[in-house]
PDB file of C-alpha atoms in Angstrom:
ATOM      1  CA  UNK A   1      81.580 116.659 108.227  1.00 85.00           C
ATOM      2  CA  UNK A   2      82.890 119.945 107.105  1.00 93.00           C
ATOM      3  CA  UNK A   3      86.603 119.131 106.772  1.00 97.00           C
ATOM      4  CA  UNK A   4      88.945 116.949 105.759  1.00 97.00           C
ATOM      5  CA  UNK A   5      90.468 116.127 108.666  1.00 96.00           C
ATOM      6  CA  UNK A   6      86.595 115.578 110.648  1.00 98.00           C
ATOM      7  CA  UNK A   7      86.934 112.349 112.500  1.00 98.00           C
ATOM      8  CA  UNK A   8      84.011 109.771 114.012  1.00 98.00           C
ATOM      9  CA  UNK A   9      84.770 108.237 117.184  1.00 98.00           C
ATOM     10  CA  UNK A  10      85.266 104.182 117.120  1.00 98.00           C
ATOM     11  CA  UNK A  11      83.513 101.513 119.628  1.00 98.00           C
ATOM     12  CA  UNK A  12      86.968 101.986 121.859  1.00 98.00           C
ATOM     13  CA  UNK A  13      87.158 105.907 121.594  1.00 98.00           C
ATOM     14  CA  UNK A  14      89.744 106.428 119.037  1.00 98.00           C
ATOM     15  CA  UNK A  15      89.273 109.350 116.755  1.00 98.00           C
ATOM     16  CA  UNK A  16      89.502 108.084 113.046  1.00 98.00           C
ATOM     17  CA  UNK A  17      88.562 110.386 109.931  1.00 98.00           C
ATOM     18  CA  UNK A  18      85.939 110.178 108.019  1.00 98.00           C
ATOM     19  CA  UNK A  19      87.868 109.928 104.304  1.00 98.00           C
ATOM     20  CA  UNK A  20      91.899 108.975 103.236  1.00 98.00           C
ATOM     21  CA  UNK A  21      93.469 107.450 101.013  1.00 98.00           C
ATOM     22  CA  UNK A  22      93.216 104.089  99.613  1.00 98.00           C
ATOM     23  CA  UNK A  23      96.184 102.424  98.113  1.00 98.00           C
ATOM     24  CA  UNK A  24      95.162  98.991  96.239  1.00 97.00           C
ATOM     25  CA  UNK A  25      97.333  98.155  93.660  1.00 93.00           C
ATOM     26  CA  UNK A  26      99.489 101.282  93.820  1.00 96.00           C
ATOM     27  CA  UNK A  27     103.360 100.418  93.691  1.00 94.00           C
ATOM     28  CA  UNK A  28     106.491 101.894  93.995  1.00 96.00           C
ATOM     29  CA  UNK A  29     107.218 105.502  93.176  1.00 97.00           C
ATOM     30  CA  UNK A  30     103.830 105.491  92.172  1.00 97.00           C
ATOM     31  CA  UNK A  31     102.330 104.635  95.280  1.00 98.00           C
ATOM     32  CA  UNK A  32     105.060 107.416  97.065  1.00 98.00           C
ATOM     33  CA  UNK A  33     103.804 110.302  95.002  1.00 98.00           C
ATOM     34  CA  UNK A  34     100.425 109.657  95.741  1.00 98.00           C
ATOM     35  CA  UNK A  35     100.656 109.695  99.347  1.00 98.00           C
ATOM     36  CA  UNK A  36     102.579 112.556  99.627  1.00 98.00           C
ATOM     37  CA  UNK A  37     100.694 114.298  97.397  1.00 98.00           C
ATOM     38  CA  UNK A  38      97.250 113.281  99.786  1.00 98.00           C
ATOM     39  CA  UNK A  39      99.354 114.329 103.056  1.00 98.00           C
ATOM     40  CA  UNK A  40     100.399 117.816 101.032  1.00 98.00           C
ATOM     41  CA  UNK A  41      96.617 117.989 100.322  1.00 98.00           C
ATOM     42  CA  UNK A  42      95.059 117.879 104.141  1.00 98.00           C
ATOM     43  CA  UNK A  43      94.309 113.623 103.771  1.00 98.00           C
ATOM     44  CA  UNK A  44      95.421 112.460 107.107  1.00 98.00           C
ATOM     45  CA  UNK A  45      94.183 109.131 106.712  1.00 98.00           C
ATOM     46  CA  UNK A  46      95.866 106.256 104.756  1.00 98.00           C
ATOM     47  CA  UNK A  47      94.607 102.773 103.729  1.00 98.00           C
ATOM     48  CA  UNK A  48      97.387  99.724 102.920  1.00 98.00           C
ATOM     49  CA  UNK A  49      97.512  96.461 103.407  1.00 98.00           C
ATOM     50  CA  UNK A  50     100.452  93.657 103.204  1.00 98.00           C
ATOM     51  CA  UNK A  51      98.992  92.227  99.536  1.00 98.00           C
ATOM     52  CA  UNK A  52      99.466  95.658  98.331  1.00 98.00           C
ATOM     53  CA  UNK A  53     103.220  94.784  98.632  1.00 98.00           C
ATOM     54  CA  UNK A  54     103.506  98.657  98.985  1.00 98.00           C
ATOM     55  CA  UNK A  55     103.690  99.536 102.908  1.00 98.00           C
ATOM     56  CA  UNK A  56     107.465 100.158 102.543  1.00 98.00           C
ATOM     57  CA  UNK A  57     106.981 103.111  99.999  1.00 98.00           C
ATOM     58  CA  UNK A  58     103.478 104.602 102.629  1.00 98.00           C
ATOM     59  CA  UNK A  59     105.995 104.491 105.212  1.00 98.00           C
ATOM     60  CA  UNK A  60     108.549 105.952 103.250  1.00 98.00           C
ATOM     61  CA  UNK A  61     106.447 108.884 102.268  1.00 98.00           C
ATOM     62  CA  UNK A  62     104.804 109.350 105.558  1.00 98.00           C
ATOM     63  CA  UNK A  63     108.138 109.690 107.505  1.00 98.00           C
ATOM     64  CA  UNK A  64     109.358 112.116 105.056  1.00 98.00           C
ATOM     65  CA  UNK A  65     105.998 114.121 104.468  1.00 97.00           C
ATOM     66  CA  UNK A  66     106.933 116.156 107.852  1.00 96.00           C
ATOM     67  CA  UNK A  67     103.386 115.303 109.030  1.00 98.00           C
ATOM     68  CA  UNK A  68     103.525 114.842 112.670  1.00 97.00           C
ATOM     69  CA  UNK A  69     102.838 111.334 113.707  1.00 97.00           C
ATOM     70  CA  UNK A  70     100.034 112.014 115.947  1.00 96.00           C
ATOM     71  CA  UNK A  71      97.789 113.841 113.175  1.00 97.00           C
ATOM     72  CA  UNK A  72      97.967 110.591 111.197  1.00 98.00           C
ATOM     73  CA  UNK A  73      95.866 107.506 111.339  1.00 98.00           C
ATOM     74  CA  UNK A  74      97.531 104.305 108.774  1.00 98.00           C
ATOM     75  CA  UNK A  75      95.313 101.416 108.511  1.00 99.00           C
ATOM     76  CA  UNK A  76      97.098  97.959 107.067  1.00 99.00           C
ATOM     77  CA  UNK A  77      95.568  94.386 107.102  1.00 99.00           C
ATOM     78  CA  UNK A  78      96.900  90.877 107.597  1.00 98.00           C
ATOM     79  CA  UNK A  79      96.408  88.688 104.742  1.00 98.00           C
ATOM     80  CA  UNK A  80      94.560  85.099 104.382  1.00 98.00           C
ATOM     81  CA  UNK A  81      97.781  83.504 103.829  1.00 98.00           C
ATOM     82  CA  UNK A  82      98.815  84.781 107.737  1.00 98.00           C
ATOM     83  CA  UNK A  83      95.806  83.823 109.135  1.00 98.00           C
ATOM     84  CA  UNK A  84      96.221  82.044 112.252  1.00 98.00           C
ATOM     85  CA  UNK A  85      97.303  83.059 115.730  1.00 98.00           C
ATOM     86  CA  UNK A  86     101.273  82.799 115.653  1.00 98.00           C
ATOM     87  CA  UNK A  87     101.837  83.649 111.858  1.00 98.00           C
ATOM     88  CA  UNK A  88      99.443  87.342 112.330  1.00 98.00           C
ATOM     89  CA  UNK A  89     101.483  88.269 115.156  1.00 98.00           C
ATOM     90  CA  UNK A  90     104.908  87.494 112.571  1.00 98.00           C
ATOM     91  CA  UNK A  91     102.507  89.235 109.691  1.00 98.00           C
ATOM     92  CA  UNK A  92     102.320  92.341 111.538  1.00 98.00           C
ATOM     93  CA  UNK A  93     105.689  92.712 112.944  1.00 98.00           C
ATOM     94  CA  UNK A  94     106.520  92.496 108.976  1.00 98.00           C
ATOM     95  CA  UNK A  95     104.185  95.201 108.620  1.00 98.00           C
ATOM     96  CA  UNK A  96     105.319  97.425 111.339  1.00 98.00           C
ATOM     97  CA  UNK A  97     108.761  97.025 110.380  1.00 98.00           C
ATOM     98  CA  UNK A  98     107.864  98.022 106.290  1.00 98.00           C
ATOM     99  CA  UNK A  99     105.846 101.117 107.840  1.00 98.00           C
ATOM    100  CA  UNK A 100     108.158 102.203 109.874  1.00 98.00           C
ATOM    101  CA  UNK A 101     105.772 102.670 112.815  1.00 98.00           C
ATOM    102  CA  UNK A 102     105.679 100.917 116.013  1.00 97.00           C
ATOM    103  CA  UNK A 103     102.339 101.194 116.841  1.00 98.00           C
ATOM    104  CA  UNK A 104      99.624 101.103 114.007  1.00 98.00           C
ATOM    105  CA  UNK A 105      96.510 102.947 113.927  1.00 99.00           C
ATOM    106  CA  UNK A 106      94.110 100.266 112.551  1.00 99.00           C
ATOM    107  CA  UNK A 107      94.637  96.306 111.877  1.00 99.00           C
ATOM    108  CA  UNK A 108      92.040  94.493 110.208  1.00 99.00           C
ATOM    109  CA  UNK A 109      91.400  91.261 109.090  1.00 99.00           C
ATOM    110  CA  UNK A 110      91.693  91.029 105.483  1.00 98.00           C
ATOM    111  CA  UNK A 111      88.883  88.615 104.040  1.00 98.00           C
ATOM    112  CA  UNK A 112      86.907  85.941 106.450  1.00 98.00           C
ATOM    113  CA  UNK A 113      88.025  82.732 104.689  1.00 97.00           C
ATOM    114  CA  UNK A 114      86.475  79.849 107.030  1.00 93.00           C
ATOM    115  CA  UNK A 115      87.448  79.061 110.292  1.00 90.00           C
ATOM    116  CA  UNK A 116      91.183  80.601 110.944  1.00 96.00           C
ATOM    117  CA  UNK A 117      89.589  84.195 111.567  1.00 98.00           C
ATOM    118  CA  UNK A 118      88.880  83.430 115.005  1.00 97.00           C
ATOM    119  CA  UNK A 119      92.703  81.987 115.940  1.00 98.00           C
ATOM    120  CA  UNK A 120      94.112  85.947 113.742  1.00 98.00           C
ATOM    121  CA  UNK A 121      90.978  87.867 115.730  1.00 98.00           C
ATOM    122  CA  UNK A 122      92.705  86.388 119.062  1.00 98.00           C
ATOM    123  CA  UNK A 123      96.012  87.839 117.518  1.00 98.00           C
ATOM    124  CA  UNK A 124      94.461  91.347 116.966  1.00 98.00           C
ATOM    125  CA  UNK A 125      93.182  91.086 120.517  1.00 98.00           C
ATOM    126  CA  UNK A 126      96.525  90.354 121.756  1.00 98.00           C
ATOM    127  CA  UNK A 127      98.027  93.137 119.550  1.00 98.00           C
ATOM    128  CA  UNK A 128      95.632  95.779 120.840  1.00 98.00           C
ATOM    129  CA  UNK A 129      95.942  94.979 124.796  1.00 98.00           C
ATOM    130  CA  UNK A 130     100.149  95.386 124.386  1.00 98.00           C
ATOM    131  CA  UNK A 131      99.483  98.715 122.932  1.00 98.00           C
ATOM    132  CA  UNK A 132     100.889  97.856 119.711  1.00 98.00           C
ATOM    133  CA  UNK A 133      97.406  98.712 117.553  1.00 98.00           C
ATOM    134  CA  UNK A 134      95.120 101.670 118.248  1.00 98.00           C
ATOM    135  CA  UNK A 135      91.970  99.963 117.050  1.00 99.00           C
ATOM    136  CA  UNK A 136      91.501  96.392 115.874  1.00 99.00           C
ATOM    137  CA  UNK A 137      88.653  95.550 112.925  1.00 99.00           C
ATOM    138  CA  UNK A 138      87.794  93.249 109.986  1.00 99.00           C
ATOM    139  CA  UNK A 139      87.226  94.057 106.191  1.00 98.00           C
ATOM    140  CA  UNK A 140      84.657  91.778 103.757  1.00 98.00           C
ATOM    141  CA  UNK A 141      82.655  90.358 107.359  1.00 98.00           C
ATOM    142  CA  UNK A 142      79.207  89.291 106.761  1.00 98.00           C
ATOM    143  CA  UNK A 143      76.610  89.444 109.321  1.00 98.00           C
ATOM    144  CA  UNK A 144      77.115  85.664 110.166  1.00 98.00           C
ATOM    145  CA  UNK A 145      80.948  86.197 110.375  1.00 98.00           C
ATOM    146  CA  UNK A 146      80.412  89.109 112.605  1.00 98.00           C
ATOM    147  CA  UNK A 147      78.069  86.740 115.102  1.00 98.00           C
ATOM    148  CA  UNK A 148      80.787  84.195 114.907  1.00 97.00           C
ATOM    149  CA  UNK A 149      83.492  86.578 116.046  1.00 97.00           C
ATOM    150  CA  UNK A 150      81.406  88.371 119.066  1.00 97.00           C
ATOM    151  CA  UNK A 151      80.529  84.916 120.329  1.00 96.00           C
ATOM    152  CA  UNK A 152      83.843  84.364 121.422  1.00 91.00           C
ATOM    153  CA  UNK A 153      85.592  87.340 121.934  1.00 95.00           C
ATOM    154  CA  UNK A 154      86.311  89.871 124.447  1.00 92.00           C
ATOM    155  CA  UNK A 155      86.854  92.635 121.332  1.00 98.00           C
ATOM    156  CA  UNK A 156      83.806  94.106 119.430  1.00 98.00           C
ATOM    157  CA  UNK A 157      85.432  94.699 115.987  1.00 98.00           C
ATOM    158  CA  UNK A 158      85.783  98.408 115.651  1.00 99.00           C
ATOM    159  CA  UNK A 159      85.203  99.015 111.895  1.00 99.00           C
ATOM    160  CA  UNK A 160      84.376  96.632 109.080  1.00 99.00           C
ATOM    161  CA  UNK A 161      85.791  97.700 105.893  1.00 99.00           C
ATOM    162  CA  UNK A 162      83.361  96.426 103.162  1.00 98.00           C
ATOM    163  CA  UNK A 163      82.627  96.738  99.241  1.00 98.00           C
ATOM    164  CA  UNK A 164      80.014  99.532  99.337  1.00 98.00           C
ATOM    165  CA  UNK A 165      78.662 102.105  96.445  1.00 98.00           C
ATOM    166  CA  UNK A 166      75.315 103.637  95.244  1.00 98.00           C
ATOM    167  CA  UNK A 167      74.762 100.330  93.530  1.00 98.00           C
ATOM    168  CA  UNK A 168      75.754  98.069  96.582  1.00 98.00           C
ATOM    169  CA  UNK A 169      74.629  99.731  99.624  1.00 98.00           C
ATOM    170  CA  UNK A 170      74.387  96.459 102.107  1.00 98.00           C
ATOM    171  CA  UNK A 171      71.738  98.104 104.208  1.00 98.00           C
ATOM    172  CA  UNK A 172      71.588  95.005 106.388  1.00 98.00           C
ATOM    173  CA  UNK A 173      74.606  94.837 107.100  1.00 98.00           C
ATOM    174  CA  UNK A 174      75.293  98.389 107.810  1.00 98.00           C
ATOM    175  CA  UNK A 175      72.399  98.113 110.195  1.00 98.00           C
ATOM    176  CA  UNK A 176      73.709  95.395 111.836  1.00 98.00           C
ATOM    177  CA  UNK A 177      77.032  97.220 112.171  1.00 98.00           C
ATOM    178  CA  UNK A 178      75.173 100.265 113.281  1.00 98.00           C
ATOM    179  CA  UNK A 179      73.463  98.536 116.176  1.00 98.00           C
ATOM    180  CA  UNK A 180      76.867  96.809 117.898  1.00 98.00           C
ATOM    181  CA  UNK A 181      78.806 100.011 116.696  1.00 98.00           C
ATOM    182  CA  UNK A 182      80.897  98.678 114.452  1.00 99.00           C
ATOM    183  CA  UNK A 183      81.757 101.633 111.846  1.00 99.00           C
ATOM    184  CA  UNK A 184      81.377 100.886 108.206  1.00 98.00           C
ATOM    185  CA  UNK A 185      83.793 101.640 105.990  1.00 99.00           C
ATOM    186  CA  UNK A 186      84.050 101.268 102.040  1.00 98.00           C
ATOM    187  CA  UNK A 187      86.381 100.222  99.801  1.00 98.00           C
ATOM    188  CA  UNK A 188      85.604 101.123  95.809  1.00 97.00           C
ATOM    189  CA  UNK A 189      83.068 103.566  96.829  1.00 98.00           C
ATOM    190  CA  UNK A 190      83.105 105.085  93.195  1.00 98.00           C
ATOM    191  CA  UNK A 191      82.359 101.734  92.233  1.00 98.00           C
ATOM    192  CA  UNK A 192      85.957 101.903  90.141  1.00 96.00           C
ATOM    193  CA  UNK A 193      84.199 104.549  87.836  1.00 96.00           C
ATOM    194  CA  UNK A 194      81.408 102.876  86.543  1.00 97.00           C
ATOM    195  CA  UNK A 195      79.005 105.395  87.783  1.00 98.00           C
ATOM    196  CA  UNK A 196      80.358 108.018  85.728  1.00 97.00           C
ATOM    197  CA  UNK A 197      77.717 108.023  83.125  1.00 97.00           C
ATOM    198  CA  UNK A 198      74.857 107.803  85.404  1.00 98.00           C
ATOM    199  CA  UNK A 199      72.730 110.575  84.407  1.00 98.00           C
ATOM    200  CA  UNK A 200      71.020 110.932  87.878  1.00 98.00           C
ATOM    201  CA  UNK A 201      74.414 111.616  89.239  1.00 98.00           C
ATOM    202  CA  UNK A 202      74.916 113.427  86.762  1.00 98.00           C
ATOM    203  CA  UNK A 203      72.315 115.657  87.059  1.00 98.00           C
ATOM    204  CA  UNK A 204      73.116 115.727  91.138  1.00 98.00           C
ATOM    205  CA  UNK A 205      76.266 116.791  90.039  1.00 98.00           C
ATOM    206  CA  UNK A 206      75.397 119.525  87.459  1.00 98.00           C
ATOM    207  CA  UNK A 207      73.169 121.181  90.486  1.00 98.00           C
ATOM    208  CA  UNK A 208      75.573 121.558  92.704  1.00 98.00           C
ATOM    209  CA  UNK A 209      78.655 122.220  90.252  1.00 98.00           C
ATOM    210  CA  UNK A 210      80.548 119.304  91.380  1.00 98.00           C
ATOM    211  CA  UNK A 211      82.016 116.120  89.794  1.00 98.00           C
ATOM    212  CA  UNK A 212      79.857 112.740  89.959  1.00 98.00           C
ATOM    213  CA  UNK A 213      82.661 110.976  92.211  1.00 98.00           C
ATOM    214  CA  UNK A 214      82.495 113.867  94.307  1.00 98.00           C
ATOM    215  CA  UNK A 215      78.907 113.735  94.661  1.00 98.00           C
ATOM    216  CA  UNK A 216      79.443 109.656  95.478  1.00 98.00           C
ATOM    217  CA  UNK A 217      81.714 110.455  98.116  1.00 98.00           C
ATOM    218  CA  UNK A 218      79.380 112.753  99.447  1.00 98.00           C
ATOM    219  CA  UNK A 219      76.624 110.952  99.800  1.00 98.00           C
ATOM    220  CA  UNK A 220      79.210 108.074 101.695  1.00 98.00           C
ATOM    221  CA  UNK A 221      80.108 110.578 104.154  1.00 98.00           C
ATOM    222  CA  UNK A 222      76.507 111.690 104.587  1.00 98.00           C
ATOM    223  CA  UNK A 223      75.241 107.851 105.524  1.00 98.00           C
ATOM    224  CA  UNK A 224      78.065 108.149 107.869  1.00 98.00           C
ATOM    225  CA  UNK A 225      80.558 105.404 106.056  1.00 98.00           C
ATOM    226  CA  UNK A 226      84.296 106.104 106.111  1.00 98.00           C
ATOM    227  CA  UNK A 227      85.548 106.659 102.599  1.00 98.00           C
ATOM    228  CA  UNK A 228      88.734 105.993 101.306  1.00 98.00           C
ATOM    229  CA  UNK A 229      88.870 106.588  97.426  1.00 98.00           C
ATOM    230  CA  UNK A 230      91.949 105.185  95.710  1.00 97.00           C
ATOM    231  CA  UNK A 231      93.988 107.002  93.273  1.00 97.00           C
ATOM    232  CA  UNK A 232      97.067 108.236  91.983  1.00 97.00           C
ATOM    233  CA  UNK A 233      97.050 111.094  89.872  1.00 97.00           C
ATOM    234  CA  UNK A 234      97.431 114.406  91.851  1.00 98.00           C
ATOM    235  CA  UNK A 235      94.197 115.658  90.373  1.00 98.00           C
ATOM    236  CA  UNK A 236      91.793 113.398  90.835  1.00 98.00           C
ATOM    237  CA  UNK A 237      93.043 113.389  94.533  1.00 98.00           C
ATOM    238  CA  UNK A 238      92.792 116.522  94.872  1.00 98.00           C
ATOM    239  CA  UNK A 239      89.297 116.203  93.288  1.00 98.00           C
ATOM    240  CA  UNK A 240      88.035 113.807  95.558  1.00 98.00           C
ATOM    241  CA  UNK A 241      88.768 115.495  99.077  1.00 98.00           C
ATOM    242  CA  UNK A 242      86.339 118.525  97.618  1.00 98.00           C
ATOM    243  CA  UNK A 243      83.646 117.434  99.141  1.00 98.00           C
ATOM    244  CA  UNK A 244      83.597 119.147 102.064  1.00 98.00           C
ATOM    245  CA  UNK A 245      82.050 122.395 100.705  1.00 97.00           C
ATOM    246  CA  UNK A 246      78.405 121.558  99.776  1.00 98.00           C
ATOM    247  CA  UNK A 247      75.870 119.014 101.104  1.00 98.00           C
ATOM    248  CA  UNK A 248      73.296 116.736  99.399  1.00 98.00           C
ATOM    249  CA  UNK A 249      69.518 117.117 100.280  1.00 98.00           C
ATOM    250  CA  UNK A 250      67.511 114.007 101.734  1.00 98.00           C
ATOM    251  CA  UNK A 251      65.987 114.204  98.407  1.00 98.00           C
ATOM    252  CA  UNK A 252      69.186 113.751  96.966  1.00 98.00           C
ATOM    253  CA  UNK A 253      70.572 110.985  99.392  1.00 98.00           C
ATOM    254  CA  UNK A 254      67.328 109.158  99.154  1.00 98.00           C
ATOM    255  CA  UNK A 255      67.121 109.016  94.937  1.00 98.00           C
ATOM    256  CA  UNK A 256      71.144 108.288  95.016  1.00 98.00           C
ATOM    257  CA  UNK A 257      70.514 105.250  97.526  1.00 98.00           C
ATOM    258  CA  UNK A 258      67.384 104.279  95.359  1.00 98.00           C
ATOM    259  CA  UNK A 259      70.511 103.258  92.696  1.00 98.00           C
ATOM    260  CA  UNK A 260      71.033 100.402  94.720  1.00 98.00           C
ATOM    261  CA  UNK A 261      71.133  96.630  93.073  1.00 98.00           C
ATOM    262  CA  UNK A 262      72.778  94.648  94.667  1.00 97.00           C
ATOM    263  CA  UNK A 263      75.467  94.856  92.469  1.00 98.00           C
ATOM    264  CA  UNK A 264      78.966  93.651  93.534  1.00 97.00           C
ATOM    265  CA  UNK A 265      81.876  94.201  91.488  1.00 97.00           C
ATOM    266  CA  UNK A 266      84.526  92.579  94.075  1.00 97.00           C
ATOM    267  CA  UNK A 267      84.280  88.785  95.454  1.00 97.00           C
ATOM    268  CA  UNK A 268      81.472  87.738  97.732  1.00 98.00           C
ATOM    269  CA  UNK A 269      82.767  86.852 100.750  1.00 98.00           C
ATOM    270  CA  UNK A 270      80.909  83.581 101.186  1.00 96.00           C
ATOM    271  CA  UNK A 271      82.589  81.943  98.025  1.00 95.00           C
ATOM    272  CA  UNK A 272      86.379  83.224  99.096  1.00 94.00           C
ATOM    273  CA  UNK A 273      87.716  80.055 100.668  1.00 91.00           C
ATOM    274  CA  UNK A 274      91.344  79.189 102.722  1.00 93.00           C
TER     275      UNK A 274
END
């Protein structure tokens, strides 16, 4: 992992990189400049999803970023309220049609919920056999949701986007993932800054002249999780993609992951209901 633009290779054999851009509750203009700003900057990867309410403006700012289409790898997600077989395959038309691209890189399943996952997996799988979807996945899967889905399908997820951070590493999980290659992914892997003050990241940090987030995103990248840090100032996004210049020790990675609490700051999965 020594650029940018480095890529790991998903279950099916699509090339997907490494870090991008997240885009949670980034609107508007807002939302615009900050993509374009990550595309000026090398990102090739963006995160959205349809409760974002902002894949018109991605789309926007991808088609007019002069970026050529096959460099770039957009991941969106079909909300709970689609769920189900025929209303995903009407969610993601939506989405297509607010992107502006016919075929989309990466679909996931938003949150688990229940039982409906199953009917929107089949959806997914039906999406990725007409060529409409490079790679199909999940986001917020436990382990038990994960069992649930390979017992009846045909499709091995190919990434599971999850809440993961120094202070919530879900080992388990990740080593379940590991084992049926599903790739890991994390959304909030700063933790929404409130590792700033740590002083042993701090003091990481200090040794290697670099930021804490930067050496946070570092140590993602060096468990091999996909990282996609939101933000919209110019700056910090420039910030965050220098991490590509130094590397943390084993020392290092093992006192960072020794932060761990099991400390979520997003909802557990298991109490989201629909």
């Amino acid at each position: 992992m020594k650029h940018i633009t480095d890529v790991t290779i998903l279950n099916n054999g699509i090339a997907m990189p490494w870090f991008g851009l997240g885009t949670y509750k980034a609107e508007g203009e807002e939302v615009a400049k900050a993509v374009t700003a990550a595309l000026e900057l090398g990102y090739r990867s963006i995160d959205t999803a349809a409760i974002y309410g902002n894949e018109e403006e991605v789309g926007q700012a991808i088609a007019s970023s002069g970026v050529s289409r096959d460099s770039l790898f957009v991941t969106t997600k079909v909300w709970n309220t689609d769920q189900g077989y025929d209303t995903t395959l009407k969610a993601f038309d939506l989405s297509s049609r607010k992107l502006g691209l016919e075929v989309i890189d990466l679909y996931l399943i938003h949150w688990p919920g229940q039982d409906k996952y199953k009917d929107t997996w089949r959806a997914l799988e039906r999406l990725y056999e007409e060529g409409r979807v490079r790679a199909i996945g999940v986001s917020n899967f436990q382990i038990h949701h994960l069992q649930e889905l390979m017992k009846e399908s045909s499709i091995v997820p190919a990434v599971n986007q999850v809440e993961l951070h120094p202070r919530f590493i879900q080992k388990e999980l990740h080593d379940f993932c590991k084992l049926h290659q599903i790739q890991i992914e994390a959304w909030a892997p700063l933790m929404k800054g409130r590792l700033q003050d740590n002083e042993l990241l701090a003091e990481i940090a200090s040794r290697h002249g670099k930021t804490v987030p930067q050496v946070i995103l570092r140590w993602g990248l060096q468990n091999e999780i996909i990282i996609i840090p939101k933000s919209v100032t110019t700056s910090r996004i420039k910030e965050n993609s220098e991490i590509f210049d130094f590397e943390l020790s084993q020392e290092e990675l093992n006192a960072i992951t020794g932060l761990d609490a099991d400390e979520r700051i997003g909802t557990n999965p298991d109490k989201l209901f629909f």
